[in-house]
């Protein structure tokens, strides 16, 4: 428990935003010292172009899956920030592009259309145009209405074009930008910043997962059907006691031979890591999760992670309230196993008792720790509303004195978080994570 100290999530946010603000300040100083452009419009265009470059670098850090940030902030929040920074980048790039064309049109006393095609004939400008066009394409398919109509694999494939856009934009900056060639310090700073951002991305997304899988050599040791549509997969490996996994976290799982290598699923650890095995429990909601029960024992597994901030690292109070909905019980069950005992209450929301995944394990763990389990059954909209403020207060009168962990379907999670705000539960005591890759 953490008392009278800065919460880990707050410390991580301060560190991240301090890094961004410090680099923005350096960019502003370099911009001012580099002098103006050929006219006022081109000067403003350069200003927006430099800030678009900083946004690109920030985007790389947000998706690099750096362990220190991920365990404190959580991939779900980092992904939301990545989305909003992405749309900010889109409008910044478009503003930069329009101002460049307008600035040169005024300089040459020509129309913007004629100037656009003239600039397209210059290799450096053409690279910038192509980068901007790719960003527009990715942003278009990332709009909520479009994204919901696409399969994840299709959206993800298009989203990877952003890396091509970053490469084109980087070369464009090398050929066009004068701000970062104005002094030796500017050159060193700019190269160091790009190397740091790309290095973080390559390390977090490629080097670390490959090293961990080569070192641990994950392998399926058991496949256990929990019900008609739920299965648990047990995975072992070498030196698992050195894998920095905690109860409440999740991994991104691939099973070569079970599906194509590019198909991956995020599944929570459904048991607290013990240094010998890892366990995931999944409900059949798609072809990948439905096929898990057919994985042969002895198959290799490729595991990325662990990821997530849904852990006891953020505990602030002696008592805990664990709220789960449906298969969201899996990280809650793992947290419960890690719970030392005493003042713990579990609220488990399902349609019927038959749908309660791992309920026997949860019941046994709660009993061992002298806690309380409330199995809340019923369909939403049938008058059963346990997650309204009055309902929560009736079930757990002292919930404002507890850490509250929430995991379940998006609608349920939003309802619980809204009720907790209405009950004035301190924000630092509320821990929720929405799992997903996009």
GROMACS .gro file of N, CA, C and O in nm, residues 64-120:
model
  228
   64UNK      N    1   0.533   0.224  -2.796
   64UNK     CA    2   0.655   0.144  -2.783
   64UNK      C    3   0.641   0.033  -2.679
   64UNK      O    4   0.724  -0.057  -2.672
   65UNK      N    5   0.537   0.039  -2.596
   65UNK     CA    6   0.513  -0.060  -2.491
   65UNK      C    7   0.632  -0.071  -2.396
   65UNK      O    8   0.677  -0.181  -2.362
   66UNK      N    9   0.683   0.046  -2.357
   66UNK     CA   10   0.792   0.050  -2.261
   66UNK      C   11   0.742  -0.001  -2.126
   66UNK      O   12   0.643   0.050  -2.074
   67UNK      N   13   0.807  -0.102  -2.068
   67UNK     CA   14   0.755  -0.162  -1.945
   67UNK      C   15   0.730  -0.062  -1.832
   67UNK      O   16   0.630  -0.072  -1.761
   68UNK      N   17   0.821   0.033  -1.812
   68UNK     CA   18   0.806   0.126  -1.701
   68UNK      C   19   0.677   0.207  -1.715
   68UNK      O   20   0.604   0.228  -1.616
   69UNK      N   21   0.646   0.253  -1.834
   69UNK     CA   22   0.524   0.330  -1.857
   69UNK      C   23   0.401   0.240  -1.853
   69UNK      O   24   0.300   0.274  -1.792
   70UNK      N   25   0.411   0.124  -1.919
   70UNK     CA   26   0.294   0.037  -1.930
   70UNK      C   27   0.245  -0.011  -1.794
   70UNK      O   28   0.125  -0.017  -1.768
   71UNK      N   29   0.337  -0.045  -1.703
   71UNK     CA   30   0.296  -0.099  -1.574
   71UNK      C   31   0.238   0.008  -1.483
   71UNK      O   32   0.171  -0.023  -1.385
   72UNK      N   33   0.262   0.134  -1.513
   72UNK     CA   34   0.212   0.242  -1.429
   72UNK      C   35   0.091   0.312  -1.489
   72UNK      O   36   0.000   0.354  -1.417
   73UNK      N   37   0.089   0.327  -1.621
   73UNK     CA   38  -0.022   0.397  -1.686
   73UNK      C   39  -0.122   0.299  -1.748
   73UNK      O   40  -0.243   0.318  -1.739
   74UNK      N   41  -0.072   0.192  -1.808
   74UNK     CA   42  -0.160   0.094  -1.869
   74UNK      C   43  -0.170   0.113  -2.019
   74UNK      O   44  -0.178   0.226  -2.069
   75UNK      N   45  -0.171   0.001  -2.093
   75UNK     CA   46  -0.178   0.010  -2.238
   75UNK      C   47  -0.307   0.074  -2.286
   75UNK      O   48  -0.310   0.143  -2.388
   76UNK      N   49  -0.418   0.054  -2.211
   76UNK     CA   50  -0.544   0.112  -2.256
   76UNK      C   51  -0.539   0.264  -2.258
   76UNK      O   52  -0.582   0.327  -2.354
   77UNK      N   53  -0.483   0.325  -2.152
   77UNK     CA   54  -0.474   0.472  -2.150
   77UNK      C   55  -0.372   0.522  -2.251
   77UNK      O   56  -0.394   0.623  -2.318
   78UNK      N   57  -0.261   0.453  -2.263
   78UNK     CA   58  -0.161   0.493  -2.362
   78UNK      C   59  -0.218   0.485  -2.503
   78UNK      O   60  -0.188   0.570  -2.589
   79UNK      N   61  -0.304   0.386  -2.528
   79UNK     CA   62  -0.367   0.374  -2.659
   79UNK      C   63  -0.465   0.487  -2.685
   79UNK      O   64  -0.474   0.539  -2.798
   80UNK      N   65  -0.541   0.526  -2.583
   80UNK     CA   66  -0.632   0.639  -2.598
   80UNK      C   67  -0.554   0.767  -2.628
   80UNK      O   68  -0.591   0.846  -2.717
   81UNK      N   69  -0.445   0.789  -2.556
   81UNK     CA   70  -0.363   0.907  -2.583
   81UNK      C   71  -0.305   0.900  -2.723
   81UNK      O   72  -0.298   1.002  -2.794
   82UNK      N   73  -0.263   0.782  -2.766
   82UNK     CA   74  -0.211   0.763  -2.901
   82UNK      C   75  -0.315   0.803  -3.005
   82UNK      O   76  -0.283   0.866  -3.107
   83UNK      N   77  -0.440   0.767  -2.979
   83UNK     CA   78  -0.547   0.801  -3.073
   83UNK      C   79  -0.565   0.952  -3.084
   83UNK      O   80  -0.568   1.007  -3.195
   84UNK      N   81  -0.570   1.021  -2.970
   84UNK     CA   82  -0.593   1.165  -2.974
   84UNK      C   83  -0.472   1.241  -3.028
   84UNK      O   84  -0.487   1.339  -3.101
   85UNK      N   85  -0.354   1.195  -2.994
   85UNK     CA   86  -0.234   1.258  -3.051
   85UNK      C   87  -0.230   1.235  -3.202
   85UNK      O   88  -0.188   1.321  -3.279
   86UNK      N   89  -0.279   1.118  -3.245
   86UNK     CA   90  -0.282   1.089  -3.387
   86UNK      C   91  -0.370   1.186  -3.465
   86UNK      O   92  -0.332   1.235  -3.572
   87UNK      N   93  -0.489   1.215  -3.412
   87UNK     CA   94  -0.576   1.310  -3.482
   87UNK      C   95  -0.521   1.453  -3.472
   87UNK      O   96  -0.538   1.533  -3.564
   88UNK      N   97  -0.454   1.485  -3.361
   88UNK     CA   98  -0.387   1.615  -3.353
   88UNK      C   99  -0.278   1.626  -3.458
   88UNK      O  100  -0.260   1.729  -3.522
   89UNK      N  101  -0.203   1.515  -3.475
   89UNK     CA  102  -0.100   1.511  -3.578
   89UNK      C  103  -0.160   1.532  -3.716
   89UNK      O  104  -0.104   1.605  -3.800
   90UNK      N  105  -0.274   1.469  -3.742
   90UNK     CA  106  -0.340   1.485  -3.873
   90UNK      C  107  -0.366   1.631  -3.904
   90UNK      O  108  -0.328   1.680  -4.012
   91UNK      N  109  -0.431   1.703  -3.812
   91UNK     CA  110  -0.465   1.842  -3.839
   91UNK      C  111  -0.342   1.931  -3.842
   91UNK      O  112  -0.337   2.029  -3.917
   92UNK      N  113  -0.241   1.898  -3.764
   92UNK     CA  114  -0.117   1.976  -3.768
   92UNK      C  115  -0.047   1.960  -3.903
   92UNK      O  116   0.001   2.057  -3.962
   93UNK      N  117  -0.043   1.836  -3.953
   93UNK     CA  118   0.019   1.811  -4.083
   93UNK      C  119  -0.058   1.880  -4.196
   93UNK      O  120   0.003   1.940  -4.287
   94UNK      N  121  -0.191   1.872  -4.191
   94UNK     CA  122  -0.270   1.936  -4.296
   94UNK      C  123  -0.253   2.087  -4.294
   94UNK      O  124  -0.244   2.152  -4.399
   95UNK      N  125  -0.247   2.144  -4.173
   95UNK     CA  126  -0.224   2.288  -4.162
   95UNK      C  127  -0.088   2.325  -4.219
   95UNK      O  128  -0.074   2.424  -4.294
   96UNK      N  129   0.013   2.246  -4.185
   96UNK     CA  130   0.148   2.269  -4.239
   96UNK      C  131   0.148   2.263  -4.391
   96UNK      O  132   0.204   2.351  -4.459
   97UNK      N  133   0.083   2.160  -4.446
   97UNK     CA  134   0.083   2.143  -4.591
   97UNK      C  135   0.013   2.258  -4.663
   97UNK      O  136   0.063   2.312  -4.764
   98UNK      N  137  -0.105   2.297  -4.612
   98UNK     CA  138  -0.179   2.406  -4.675
   98UNK      C  139  -0.099   2.537  -4.670
   98UNK      O  140  -0.092   2.612  -4.768
   99UNK      N  141  -0.036   2.563  -4.556
   99UNK     CA  142   0.041   2.687  -4.542
   99UNK      C  143   0.165   2.687  -4.631
   99UNK      O  144   0.205   2.793  -4.682
  100UNK      N  145   0.226   2.570  -4.650
  100UNK     CA  146   0.341   2.564  -4.740
  100UNK      C  147   0.299   2.601  -4.882
  100UNK      O  148   0.365   2.681  -4.951
  101UNK      N  149   0.190   2.540  -4.928
  101UNK     CA  150   0.142   2.570  -5.064
  101UNK      C  151   0.103   2.717  -5.075
  101UNK      O  152   0.138   2.785  -5.173
  102UNK      N  153   0.032   2.768  -4.974
  102UNK     CA  154  -0.009   2.908  -4.977
  102UNK      C  155   0.111   3.002  -4.974
  102UNK      O  156   0.114   3.102  -5.047
  103UNK      N  157   0.210   2.968  -4.893
  103UNK     CA  158   0.328   3.053  -4.882
  103UNK      C  159   0.404   3.062  -5.013
  103UNK      O  160   0.445   3.172  -5.055
  104UNK      N  161   0.425   2.949  -5.079
  104UNK     CA  162   0.497   2.952  -5.207
  104UNK      C  163   0.411   3.013  -5.317
  104UNK      O  164   0.464   3.075  -5.411
  105UNK      N  165   0.280   2.997  -5.309
  105UNK     CA  166   0.192   3.059  -5.408
  105UNK      C  167   0.204   3.211  -5.400
  105UNK      O  168   0.211   3.280  -5.504
  106UNK      N  169   0.209   3.264  -5.279
  106UNK     CA  170   0.227   3.409  -5.263
  106UNK      C  171   0.367   3.451  -5.306
  106UNK      O  172   0.384   3.558  -5.366
  107UNK      N  173   0.464   3.369  -5.276
  107UNK     CA  174   0.601   3.403  -5.312
  107UNK      C  175   0.619   3.410  -5.463
  107UNK      O  176   0.688   3.499  -5.516
  108UNK      N  177   0.554   3.318  -5.534
  108UNK     CA  178   0.568   3.311  -5.680
  108UNK      C  179   0.455   3.382  -5.753
  108UNK      O  180   0.451   3.380  -5.878
  109UNK      N  181   0.360   3.435  -5.675
  109UNK     CA  182   0.244   3.502  -5.735
  109UNK      C  183   0.173   3.409  -5.833
  109UNK      O  184   0.145   3.443  -5.948
  110UNK      N  185   0.145   3.286  -5.784
  110UNK     CA  186   0.080   3.185  -5.867
  110UNK      C  187  -0.040   3.128  -5.790
  110UNK      O  188  -0.057   3.152  -5.671
  111UNK      N  189  -0.122   3.053  -5.859
  111UNK     CA  190  -0.236   2.990  -5.793
  111UNK      C  191  -0.188   2.875  -5.705
  111UNK      O  192  -0.080   2.819  -5.726
  112UNK      N  193  -0.272   2.838  -5.608
  112UNK     CA  194  -0.234   2.729  -5.517
  112UNK      C  195  -0.230   2.596  -5.591
  112UNK      O  196  -0.147   2.510  -5.559
  113UNK      N  197  -0.320   2.577  -5.689
  113UNK     CA  198  -0.320   2.452  -5.764
  113UNK      C  199  -0.190   2.437  -5.843
  113UNK      O  200  -0.125   2.332  -5.840
  114UNK      N  201  -0.150   2.545  -5.913
  114UNK     CA  202  -0.026   2.541  -5.990
  114UNK      C  203   0.093   2.520  -5.898
  114UNK      O  204   0.186   2.443  -5.928
  115UNK      N  205   0.090   2.587  -5.782
  115UNK     CA  206   0.201   2.574  -5.687
  115UNK      C  207   0.208   2.433  -5.630
  115UNK      O  208   0.317   2.377  -5.612
  116UNK      N  209   0.091   2.372  -5.603
  116UNK     CA  210   0.088   2.235  -5.551
  116UNK      C  211   0.158   2.139  -5.646
  116UNK      O  212   0.243   2.058  -5.605
  117UNK      N  213   0.124   2.145  -5.773
  117UNK     CA  214   0.185   2.054  -5.870
  117UNK      C  215   0.332   2.085  -5.891
  117UNK      O  216   0.413   1.995  -5.917
  118UNK      N  217   0.369   2.212  -5.879
  118UNK     CA  218   0.510   2.246  -5.890
  118UNK      C  219   0.590   2.187  -5.774
  118UNK      O  220   0.700   2.132  -5.792
  119UNK      N  221   0.535   2.195  -5.654
  119UNK     CA  222   0.602   2.138  -5.537
  119UNK      C  223   0.607   1.985  -5.546
  119UNK      O  224   0.703   1.923  -5.499
  120UNK      N  225   0.504   1.925  -5.605
  120UNK     CA  226   0.503   1.780  -5.620
  120UNK      C  227   0.616   1.732  -5.710
  120UNK      O  228   0.655   1.614  -5.705
   0.00000   0.00000   0.00000
